[in-house]
Amino acid sequence: MILPIYIYGQPVLRKVSQDINPDYPNLKDLIANMFETLTASDGVGLAAPQIGLDIRLAVIDLDVLSEDLPEYKDFRKAYINPHILEYDDSRVDSSEEGCLSLPGIHENVKRPTRIRVKYMDEDFNEHDEWVEGYLARVMQHEFDHLDAKMFIDRVSPLRRQLIKNKLKAILQGRFSCNYRTKTAKR
């Protein structure tokens, strides 16, 4: 089932998400619905707050990039209770990011290219690993959502000021995208 994407201004996007247990109701169905929603909205990552749930769950599908980045062929993973344990700040990269919850806004964001993450897979097996490259960027973006942050929080104050009118328009429901959305109450 394709779910609506919660748009900037929705309170759940600014709420720190909680870890979940293996007995979380209908978890497998939820993950399947998140992947279906992600595919329908042409994204590469989706965090639970973006569908209105304040739980630590994110899905990432990089297979769509495999033509340019063959290492991501068939890469499609759910991350349950993910946490970033360490940032390797020795190499930082600036790259443009967008977000399904911020339609029409794209900004350069500086992020470390390598991070250490801990998470559970769909079978609740624990993983603790170093991740680098584009996957590390996507993880940081999605896991930020779980900590009540958005990529616009990581741009310079000047860039933030320059996109202020776009953010205001989103809050007023004046934006265009090709997927179902749920905007903030006005």
JSON list of C-alpha atoms in Angstrom, two decimals:
[
{"chain": "A", "resi": 1, "resn": "MET", "atom": "CA", "xyz": [0.00, 0.00, 0.00]},
{"chain": "A", "resi": 2, "resn": "ILE", "atom": "CA", "xyz": [1.33, 3.41, -0.97]},
{"chain": "A", "resi": 3, "resn": "LEU", "atom": "CA", "xyz": [1.35, 5.73, 2.03]},
{"chain": "A", "resi": 4, "resn": "PRO", "atom": "CA", "xyz": [1.25, 9.55, 2.02]},
{"chain": "A", "resi": 5, "resn": "ILE", "atom": "CA", "xyz": [4.55, 11.33, 2.64]},
{"chain": "A", "resi": 6, "resn": "TYR", "atom": "CA", "xyz": [4.45, 13.74, 5.57]},
{"chain": "A", "resi": 7, "resn": "ILE", "atom": "CA", "xyz": [5.60, 17.18, 4.47]},
{"chain": "A", "resi": 8, "resn": "TYR", "atom": "CA", "xyz": [7.70, 19.81, 6.25]},
{"chain": "A", "resi": 9, "resn": "GLY", "atom": "CA", "xyz": [5.63, 21.33, 9.04]},
{"chain": "A", "resi": 10, "resn": "GLN", "atom": "CA", "xyz": [4.23, 18.02, 10.27]},
{"chain": "A", "resi": 11, "resn": "PRO", "atom": "CA", "xyz": [5.14, 17.73, 14.00]},
{"chain": "A", "resi": 12, "resn": "VAL", "atom": "CA", "xyz": [6.23, 14.07, 13.68]},
{"chain": "A", "resi": 13, "resn": "LEU", "atom": "CA", "xyz": [9.19, 15.21, 11.54]},
{"chain": "A", "resi": 14, "resn": "ARG", "atom": "CA", "xyz": [10.55, 17.09, 14.56]},
{"chain": "A", "resi": 15, "resn": "LYS", "atom": "CA", "xyz": [10.00, 14.32, 17.11]},
{"chain": "A", "resi": 16, "resn": "VAL", "atom": "CA", "xyz": [12.83, 11.96, 18.16]},
{"chain": "A", "resi": 17, "resn": "SER", "atom": "CA", "xyz": [11.87, 8.41, 17.18]},
{"chain": "A", "resi": 18, "resn": "GLN", "atom": "CA", "xyz": [11.76, 5.46, 19.58]},
{"chain": "A", "resi": 19, "resn": "ASP", "atom": "CA", "xyz": [13.34, 2.02, 19.20]},
{"chain": "A", "resi": 20, "resn": "ILE", "atom": "CA", "xyz": [10.92, -0.83, 18.50]},
{"chain": "A", "resi": 21, "resn": "ASN", "atom": "CA", "xyz": [10.73, -4.49, 19.56]},
{"chain": "A", "resi": 22, "resn": "PRO", "atom": "CA", "xyz": [10.42, -7.59, 17.34]},
{"chain": "A", "resi": 23, "resn": "ASP", "atom": "CA", "xyz": [6.74, -7.78, 18.28]},
{"chain": "A", "resi": 24, "resn": "TYR", "atom": "CA", "xyz": [5.95, -4.37, 16.73]},
{"chain": "A", "resi": 25, "resn": "PRO", "atom": "CA", "xyz": [2.54, -4.89, 15.04]},
{"chain": "A", "resi": 26, "resn": "ASN", "atom": "CA", "xyz": [2.62, -5.79, 11.33]},
{"chain": "A", "resi": 27, "resn": "LEU", "atom": "CA", "xyz": [6.29, -4.81, 10.95]},
{"chain": "A", "resi": 28, "resn": "LYS", "atom": "CA", "xyz": [6.88, -6.87, 7.78]},
{"chain": "A", "resi": 29, "resn": "ASP", "atom": "CA", "xyz": [3.81, -5.28, 6.14]},
{"chain": "A", "resi": 30, "resn": "LEU", "atom": "CA", "xyz": [4.95, -1.82, 7.23]},
{"chain": "A", "resi": 31, "resn": "ILE", "atom": "CA", "xyz": [8.40, -2.35, 5.70]},
{"chain": "A", "resi": 32, "resn": "ALA", "atom": "CA", "xyz": [6.82, -3.61, 2.46]},
{"chain": "A", "resi": 33, "resn": "ASN", "atom": "CA", "xyz": [4.52, -0.55, 2.38]},
{"chain": "A", "resi": 34, "resn": "MET", "atom": "CA", "xyz": [7.49, 1.75, 2.97]},
{"chain": "A", "resi": 35, "resn": "PHE", "atom": "CA", "xyz": [9.38, 0.21, 0.04]},
{"chain": "A", "resi": 36, "resn": "GLU", "atom": "CA", "xyz": [6.28, 0.50, -2.15]},
{"chain": "A", "resi": 37, "resn": "THR", "atom": "CA", "xyz": [5.85, 4.15, -1.11]},
{"chain": "A", "resi": 38, "resn": "LEU", "atom": "CA", "xyz": [9.54, 4.85, -1.75]},
{"chain": "A", "resi": 39, "resn": "THR", "atom": "CA", "xyz": [9.35, 3.35, -5.25]},
{"chain": "A", "resi": 40, "resn": "ALA", "atom": "CA", "xyz": [6.15, 5.27, -6.09]},
{"chain": "A", "resi": 41, "resn": "SER", "atom": "CA", "xyz": [7.74, 8.56, -5.03]},
{"chain": "A", "resi": 42, "resn": "ASP", "atom": "CA", "xyz": [11.05, 8.01, -6.88]},
{"chain": "A", "resi": 43, "resn": "GLY", "atom": "CA", "xyz": [13.15, 8.28, -3.72]},
{"chain": "A", "resi": 44, "resn": "VAL", "atom": "CA", "xyz": [16.18, 6.33, -2.49]},
{"chain": "A", "resi": 45, "resn": "GLY", "atom": "CA", "xyz": [15.40, 6.45, 1.23]},
{"chain": "A", "resi": 46, "resn": "LEU", "atom": "CA", "xyz": [12.41, 6.80, 3.51]},
{"chain": "A", "resi": 47, "resn": "ALA", "atom": "CA", "xyz": [12.27, 7.08, 7.30]},
{"chain": "A", "resi": 48, "resn": "ALA", "atom": "CA", "xyz": [9.24, 6.20, 9.42]},
{"chain": "A", "resi": 49, "resn": "PRO", "atom": "CA", "xyz": [8.58, 9.81, 10.52]},
{"chain": "A", "resi": 50, "resn": "GLN", "atom": "CA", "xyz": [8.04, 10.63, 6.83]},
{"chain": "A", "resi": 51, "resn": "ILE", "atom": "CA", "xyz": [4.99, 8.38, 6.91]},
{"chain": "A", "resi": 52, "resn": "GLY", "atom": "CA", "xyz": [3.81, 9.68, 10.29]},
{"chain": "A", "resi": 53, "resn": "LEU", "atom": "CA", "xyz": [5.39, 7.14, 12.68]},
{"chain": "A", "resi": 54, "resn": "ASP", "atom": "CA", "xyz": [7.85, 8.12, 15.40]},
{"chain": "A", "resi": 55, "resn": "ILE", "atom": "CA", "xyz": [9.71, 4.81, 15.35]},
{"chain": "A", "resi": 56, "resn": "ARG", "atom": "CA", "xyz": [13.34, 4.05, 14.44]},
{"chain": "A", "resi": 57, "resn": "LEU", "atom": "CA", "xyz": [12.82, 2.45, 11.05]},
{"chain": "A", "resi": 58, "resn": "ALA", "atom": "CA", "xyz": [14.16, 3.41, 7.64]},
{"chain": "A", "resi": 59, "resn": "VAL", "atom": "CA", "xyz": [14.32, 1.79, 4.22]},
{"chain": "A", "resi": 60, "resn": "ILE", "atom": "CA", "xyz": [16.94, 2.44, 1.54]},
{"chain": "A", "resi": 61, "resn": "ASP", "atom": "CA", "xyz": [16.79, 1.32, -2.10]},
{"chain": "A", "resi": 62, "resn": "LEU", "atom": "CA", "xyz": [19.88, 2.20, -4.14]},
{"chain": "A", "resi": 63, "resn": "ASP", "atom": "CA", "xyz": [19.21, -0.26, -6.97]},
{"chain": "A", "resi": 64, "resn": "VAL", "atom": "CA", "xyz": [17.76, 2.63, -9.01]},
{"chain": "A", "resi": 65, "resn": "LEU", "atom": "CA", "xyz": [21.29, 4.10, -9.11]},
{"chain": "A", "resi": 66, "resn": "SER", "atom": "CA", "xyz": [23.00, 0.85, -10.15]},
{"chain": "A", "resi": 67, "resn": "GLU", "atom": "CA", "xyz": [23.48, 1.93, -13.76]},
{"chain": "A", "resi": 68, "resn": "ASP", "atom": "CA", "xyz": [25.85, 4.68, -12.57]},
{"chain": "A", "resi": 69, "resn": "LEU", "atom": "CA", "xyz": [26.90, 2.97, -9.32]},
{"chain": "A", "resi": 70, "resn": "PRO", "atom": "CA", "xyz": [27.04, -0.79, -10.08]},
{"chain": "A", "resi": 71, "resn": "GLU", "atom": "CA", "xyz": [28.02, -1.61, -6.49]},
{"chain": "A", "resi": 72, "resn": "TYR", "atom": "CA", "xyz": [24.40, -0.87, -5.51]},
{"chain": "A", "resi": 73, "resn": "LYS", "atom": "CA", "xyz": [22.82, -3.41, -7.87]},
{"chain": "A", "resi": 74, "resn": "ASP", "atom": "CA", "xyz": [19.91, -5.05, -5.99]},
{"chain": "A", "resi": 75, "resn": "PHE", "atom": "CA", "xyz": [20.66, -2.97, -2.87]},
{"chain": "A", "resi": 76, "resn": "ARG", "atom": "CA", "xyz": [17.41, -2.74, -0.91]},
{"chain": "A", "resi": 77, "resn": "LYS", "atom": "CA", "xyz": [17.51, -2.82, 2.89]},
{"chain": "A", "resi": 78, "resn": "ALA", "atom": "CA", "xyz": [15.42, -2.02, 5.92]},
{"chain": "A", "resi": 79, "resn": "TYR", "atom": "CA", "xyz": [17.15, -0.63, 9.01]},
{"chain": "A", "resi": 80, "resn": "ILE", "atom": "CA", "xyz": [15.46, -1.21, 12.36]},
{"chain": "A", "resi": 81, "resn": "ASN", "atom": "CA", "xyz": [16.58, 0.82, 15.40]},
{"chain": "A", "resi": 82, "resn": "PRO", "atom": "CA", "xyz": [19.56, 2.31, 13.54]},
{"chain": "A", "resi": 83, "resn": "HIS", "atom": "CA", "xyz": [22.02, 4.53, 15.37]},
{"chain": "A", "resi": 84, "resn": "ILE", "atom": "CA", "xyz": [25.18, 6.20, 14.12]},
{"chain": "A", "resi": 85, "resn": "LEU", "atom": "CA", "xyz": [27.92, 5.32, 16.60]},
{"chain": "A", "resi": 86, "resn": "GLU", "atom": "CA", "xyz": [30.85, 7.21, 15.05]},
{"chain": "A", "resi": 87, "resn": "TYR", "atom": "CA", "xyz": [31.59, 9.72, 12.32]},
{"chain": "A", "resi": 88, "resn": "ASP", "atom": "CA", "xyz": [34.95, 9.54, 10.56]},
{"chain": "A", "resi": 89, "resn": "ASP", "atom": "CA", "xyz": [35.53, 13.26, 10.06]},
{"chain": "A", "resi": 90, "resn": "SER", "atom": "CA", "xyz": [38.84, 12.74, 8.25]},
{"chain": "A", "resi": 91, "resn": "ARG", "atom": "CA", "xyz": [37.02, 12.99, 4.90]},
{"chain": "A", "resi": 92, "resn": "VAL", "atom": "CA", "xyz": [33.99, 15.21, 4.39]},
{"chain": "A", "resi": 93, "resn": "ASP", "atom": "CA", "xyz": [32.10, 15.62, 1.14]},
{"chain": "A", "resi": 94, "resn": "SER", "atom": "CA", "xyz": [29.61, 18.25, 0.03]},
{"chain": "A", "resi": 95, "resn": "SER", "atom": "CA", "xyz": [26.84, 16.99, -2.21]},
{"chain": "A", "resi": 96, "resn": "GLU", "atom": "CA", "xyz": [23.33, 18.05, -3.20]},
{"chain": "A", "resi": 97, "resn": "GLU", "atom": "CA", "xyz": [20.49, 16.50, -1.25]},
{"chain": "A", "resi": 98, "resn": "GLY", "atom": "CA", "xyz": [16.74, 16.60, -1.61]},
{"chain": "A", "resi": 99, "resn": "CYS", "atom": "CA", "xyz": [14.00, 15.12, 0.53]},
{"chain": "A", "resi": 100, "resn": "LEU", "atom": "CA", "xyz": [10.54, 13.75, -0.15]},
{"chain": "A", "resi": 101, "resn": "SER", "atom": "CA", "xyz": [9.31, 15.81, 2.83]},
{"chain": "A", "resi": 102, "resn": "LEU", "atom": "CA", "xyz": [10.75, 18.99, 1.30]},
{"chain": "A", "resi": 103, "resn": "PRO", "atom": "CA", "xyz": [9.50, 18.94, -2.31]},
{"chain": "A", "resi": 104, "resn": "GLY", "atom": "CA", "xyz": [11.38, 21.28, -4.64]},
{"chain": "A", "resi": 105, "resn": "ILE", "atom": "CA", "xyz": [14.24, 22.04, -2.25]},
{"chain": "A", "resi": 106, "resn": "HIS", "atom": "CA", "xyz": [17.76, 20.85, -3.02]},
{"chain": "A", "resi": 107, "resn": "GLU", "atom": "CA", "xyz": [20.85, 22.08, -1.19]},
{"chain": "A", "resi": 108, "resn": "ASN", "atom": "CA", "xyz": [24.49, 21.08, -0.80]},
{"chain": "A", "resi": 109, "resn": "VAL", "atom": "CA", "xyz": [25.14, 19.37, 2.52]},
{"chain": "A", "resi": 110, "resn": "LYS", "atom": "CA", "xyz": [28.54, 18.53, 4.02]},
{"chain": "A", "resi": 111, "resn": "ARG", "atom": "CA", "xyz": [28.73, 15.08, 5.56]},
{"chain": "A", "resi": 112, "resn": "PRO", "atom": "CA", "xyz": [31.47, 12.64, 6.55]},
{"chain": "A", "resi": 113, "resn": "THR", "atom": "CA", "xyz": [32.00, 10.00, 3.85]},
{"chain": "A", "resi": 114, "resn": "ARG", "atom": "CA", "xyz": [32.41, 7.20, 6.41]},
{"chain": "A", "resi": 115, "resn": "ILE", "atom": "CA", "xyz": [30.31, 6.31, 9.46]},
{"chain": "A", "resi": 116, "resn": "ARG", "atom": "CA", "xyz": [29.93, 3.46, 11.92]},
{"chain": "A", "resi": 117, "resn": "VAL", "atom": "CA", "xyz": [26.34, 2.30, 12.32]},
{"chain": "A", "resi": 118, "resn": "LYS", "atom": "CA", "xyz": [24.48, -0.17, 14.50]},
{"chain": "A", "resi": 119, "resn": "TYR", "atom": "CA", "xyz": [21.10, -1.50, 13.42]},
{"chain": "A", "resi": 120, "resn": "MET", "atom": "CA", "xyz": [18.88, -4.55, 13.26]},
{"chain": "A", "resi": 121, "resn": "ASP", "atom": "CA", "xyz": [17.89, -6.18, 9.98]},
{"chain": "A", "resi": 122, "resn": "GLU", "atom": "CA", "xyz": [14.36, -7.41, 9.23]},
{"chain": "A", "resi": 123, "resn": "ASP", "atom": "CA", "xyz": [15.02, -10.61, 11.21]},
{"chain": "A", "resi": 124, "resn": "PHE", "atom": "CA", "xyz": [16.27, -8.57, 14.19]},
{"chain": "A", "resi": 125, "resn": "ASN", "atom": "CA", "xyz": [19.87, -9.67, 13.71]},
{"chain": "A", "resi": 126, "resn": "GLU", "atom": "CA", "xyz": [22.17, -6.96, 15.03]},
{"chain": "A", "resi": 127, "resn": "HIS", "atom": "CA", "xyz": [24.78, -5.35, 12.76]},
{"chain": "A", "resi": 128, "resn": "ASP", "atom": "CA", "xyz": [27.64, -3.05, 13.69]},
{"chain": "A", "resi": 129, "resn": "GLU", "atom": "CA", "xyz": [29.59, -1.89, 10.65]},
{"chain": "A", "resi": 130, "resn": "TRP", "atom": "CA", "xyz": [31.50, 0.88, 8.98]},
{"chain": "A", "resi": 131, "resn": "VAL", "atom": "CA", "xyz": [29.77, 2.25, 5.88]},
{"chain": "A", "resi": 132, "resn": "GLU", "atom": "CA", "xyz": [31.20, 4.65, 3.32]},
{"chain": "A", "resi": 133, "resn": "GLY", "atom": "CA", "xyz": [30.43, 6.48, 0.11]},
{"chain": "A", "resi": 134, "resn": "TYR", "atom": "CA", "xyz": [26.96, 7.26, -1.14]},
{"chain": "A", "resi": 135, "resn": "LEU", "atom": "CA", "xyz": [25.31, 4.77, 1.21]},
{"chain": "A", "resi": 136, "resn": "ALA", "atom": "CA", "xyz": [26.86, 6.58, 4.20]},
{"chain": "A", "resi": 137, "resn": "ARG", "atom": "CA", "xyz": [25.33, 9.85, 2.95]},
{"chain": "A", "resi": 138, "resn": "VAL", "atom": "CA", "xyz": [21.87, 8.32, 2.47]},
{"chain": "A", "resi": 139, "resn": "MET", "atom": "CA", "xyz": [22.04, 6.67, 5.89]},
{"chain": "A", "resi": 140, "resn": "GLN", "atom": "CA", "xyz": [22.98, 9.94, 7.55]},
{"chain": "A", "resi": 141, "resn": "HIS", "atom": "CA", "xyz": [20.11, 11.71, 5.78]},
{"chain": "A", "resi": 142, "resn": "GLU", "atom": "CA", "xyz": [17.53, 9.06, 6.71]},
{"chain": "A", "resi": 143, "resn": "PHE", "atom": "CA", "xyz": [18.80, 8.48, 10.25]},
{"chain": "A", "resi": 144, "resn": "ASP", "atom": "CA", "xyz": [18.70, 12.27, 10.82]},
{"chain": "A", "resi": 145, "resn": "HIS", "atom": "CA", "xyz": [14.92, 11.99, 10.35]},
{"chain": "A", "resi": 146, "resn": "LEU", "atom": "CA", "xyz": [14.86, 9.54, 13.27]},
{"chain": "A", "resi": 147, "resn": "ASP", "atom": "CA", "xyz": [16.60, 12.14, 15.43]},
{"chain": "A", "resi": 148, "resn": "ALA", "atom": "CA", "xyz": [14.13, 14.91, 14.49]},
{"chain": "A", "resi": 149, "resn": "LYS", "atom": "CA", "xyz": [16.53, 16.56, 12.01]},
{"chain": "A", "resi": 150, "resn": "MET", "atom": "CA", "xyz": [16.20, 17.42, 8.34]},
{"chain": "A", "resi": 151, "resn": "PHE", "atom": "CA", "xyz": [18.90, 18.19, 5.81]},
{"chain": "A", "resi": 152, "resn": "ILE", "atom": "CA", "xyz": [17.98, 21.89, 5.86]},
{"chain": "A", "resi": 153, "resn": "ASP", "atom": "CA", "xyz": [19.24, 21.94, 9.46]},
{"chain": "A", "resi": 154, "resn": "ARG", "atom": "CA", "xyz": [22.71, 21.17, 8.10]},
{"chain": "A", "resi": 155, "resn": "VAL", "atom": "CA", "xyz": [22.98, 24.02, 5.58]},
{"chain": "A", "resi": 156, "resn": "SER", "atom": "CA", "xyz": [24.63, 27.34, 6.36]},
{"chain": "A", "resi": 157, "resn": "PRO", "atom": "CA", "xyz": [22.55, 30.10, 7.97]},
{"chain": "A", "resi": 158, "resn": "LEU", "atom": "CA", "xyz": [22.87, 32.07, 4.72]},
{"chain": "A", "resi": 159, "resn": "ARG", "atom": "CA", "xyz": [21.49, 29.21, 2.59]},
{"chain": "A", "resi": 160, "resn": "ARG", "atom": "CA", "xyz": [18.75, 28.68, 5.17]},
{"chain": "A", "resi": 161, "resn": "GLN", "atom": "CA", "xyz": [17.79, 32.33, 4.84]},
{"chain": "A", "resi": 162, "resn": "LEU", "atom": "CA", "xyz": [17.76, 32.02, 1.04]},
{"chain": "A", "resi": 163, "resn": "ILE", "atom": "CA", "xyz": [15.31, 29.09, 1.12]},
{"chain": "A", "resi": 164, "resn": "LYS", "atom": "CA", "xyz": [13.07, 30.68, 3.77]},
{"chain": "A", "resi": 165, "resn": "ASN", "atom": "CA", "xyz": [10.39, 31.63, 1.22]},
{"chain": "A", "resi": 166, "resn": "LYS", "atom": "CA", "xyz": [10.35, 28.11, -0.24]},
{"chain": "A", "resi": 167, "resn": "LEU", "atom": "CA", "xyz": [9.89, 26.66, 3.25]},
{"chain": "A", "resi": 168, "resn": "LYS", "atom": "CA", "xyz": [7.08, 29.12, 3.93]},
{"chain": "A", "resi": 169, "resn": "ALA", "atom": "CA", "xyz": [5.38, 28.11, 0.66]},
{"chain": "A", "resi": 170, "resn": "ILE", "atom": "CA", "xyz": [5.60, 24.42, 1.66]},
{"chain": "A", "resi": 171, "resn": "LEU", "atom": "CA", "xyz": [4.02, 25.25, 5.03]},
{"chain": "A", "resi": 172, "resn": "GLN", "atom": "CA", "xyz": [1.20, 26.97, 3.15]},
{"chain": "A", "resi": 173, "resn": "GLY", "atom": "CA", "xyz": [0.71, 23.94, 0.91]},
{"chain": "A", "resi": 174, "resn": "ARG", "atom": "CA", "xyz": [2.10, 25.66, -2.17]},
{"chain": "A", "resi": 175, "resn": "PHE", "atom": "CA", "xyz": [4.33, 23.01, -3.73]},
{"chain": "A", "resi": 176, "resn": "SER", "atom": "CA", "xyz": [4.13, 20.42, -6.46]},
{"chain": "A", "resi": 177, "resn": "CYS", "atom": "CA", "xyz": [5.15, 16.76, -6.43]},
{"chain": "A", "resi": 178, "resn": "ASN", "atom": "CA", "xyz": [4.00, 13.53, -8.06]},
{"chain": "A", "resi": 179, "resn": "TYR", "atom": "CA", "xyz": [3.29, 11.51, -4.91]},
{"chain": "A", "resi": 180, "resn": "ARG", "atom": "CA", "xyz": [0.66, 11.49, -2.15]},
{"chain": "A", "resi": 181, "resn": "THR", "atom": "CA", "xyz": [1.36, 13.89, 0.69]},
{"chain": "A", "resi": 182, "resn": "LYS", "atom": "CA", "xyz": [0.05, 14.88, 4.08]},
{"chain": "A", "resi": 183, "resn": "THR", "atom": "CA", "xyz": [0.65, 18.53, 4.86]},
{"chain": "A", "resi": 184, "resn": "ALA", "atom": "CA", "xyz": [0.63, 20.33, 8.19]},
{"chain": "A", "resi": 185, "resn": "LYS", "atom": "CA", "xyz": [-2.71, 21.60, 9.43]},
{"chain": "A", "resi": 186, "resn": "ARG", "atom": "CA", "xyz": [-3.16, 25.25, 8.60]}
]
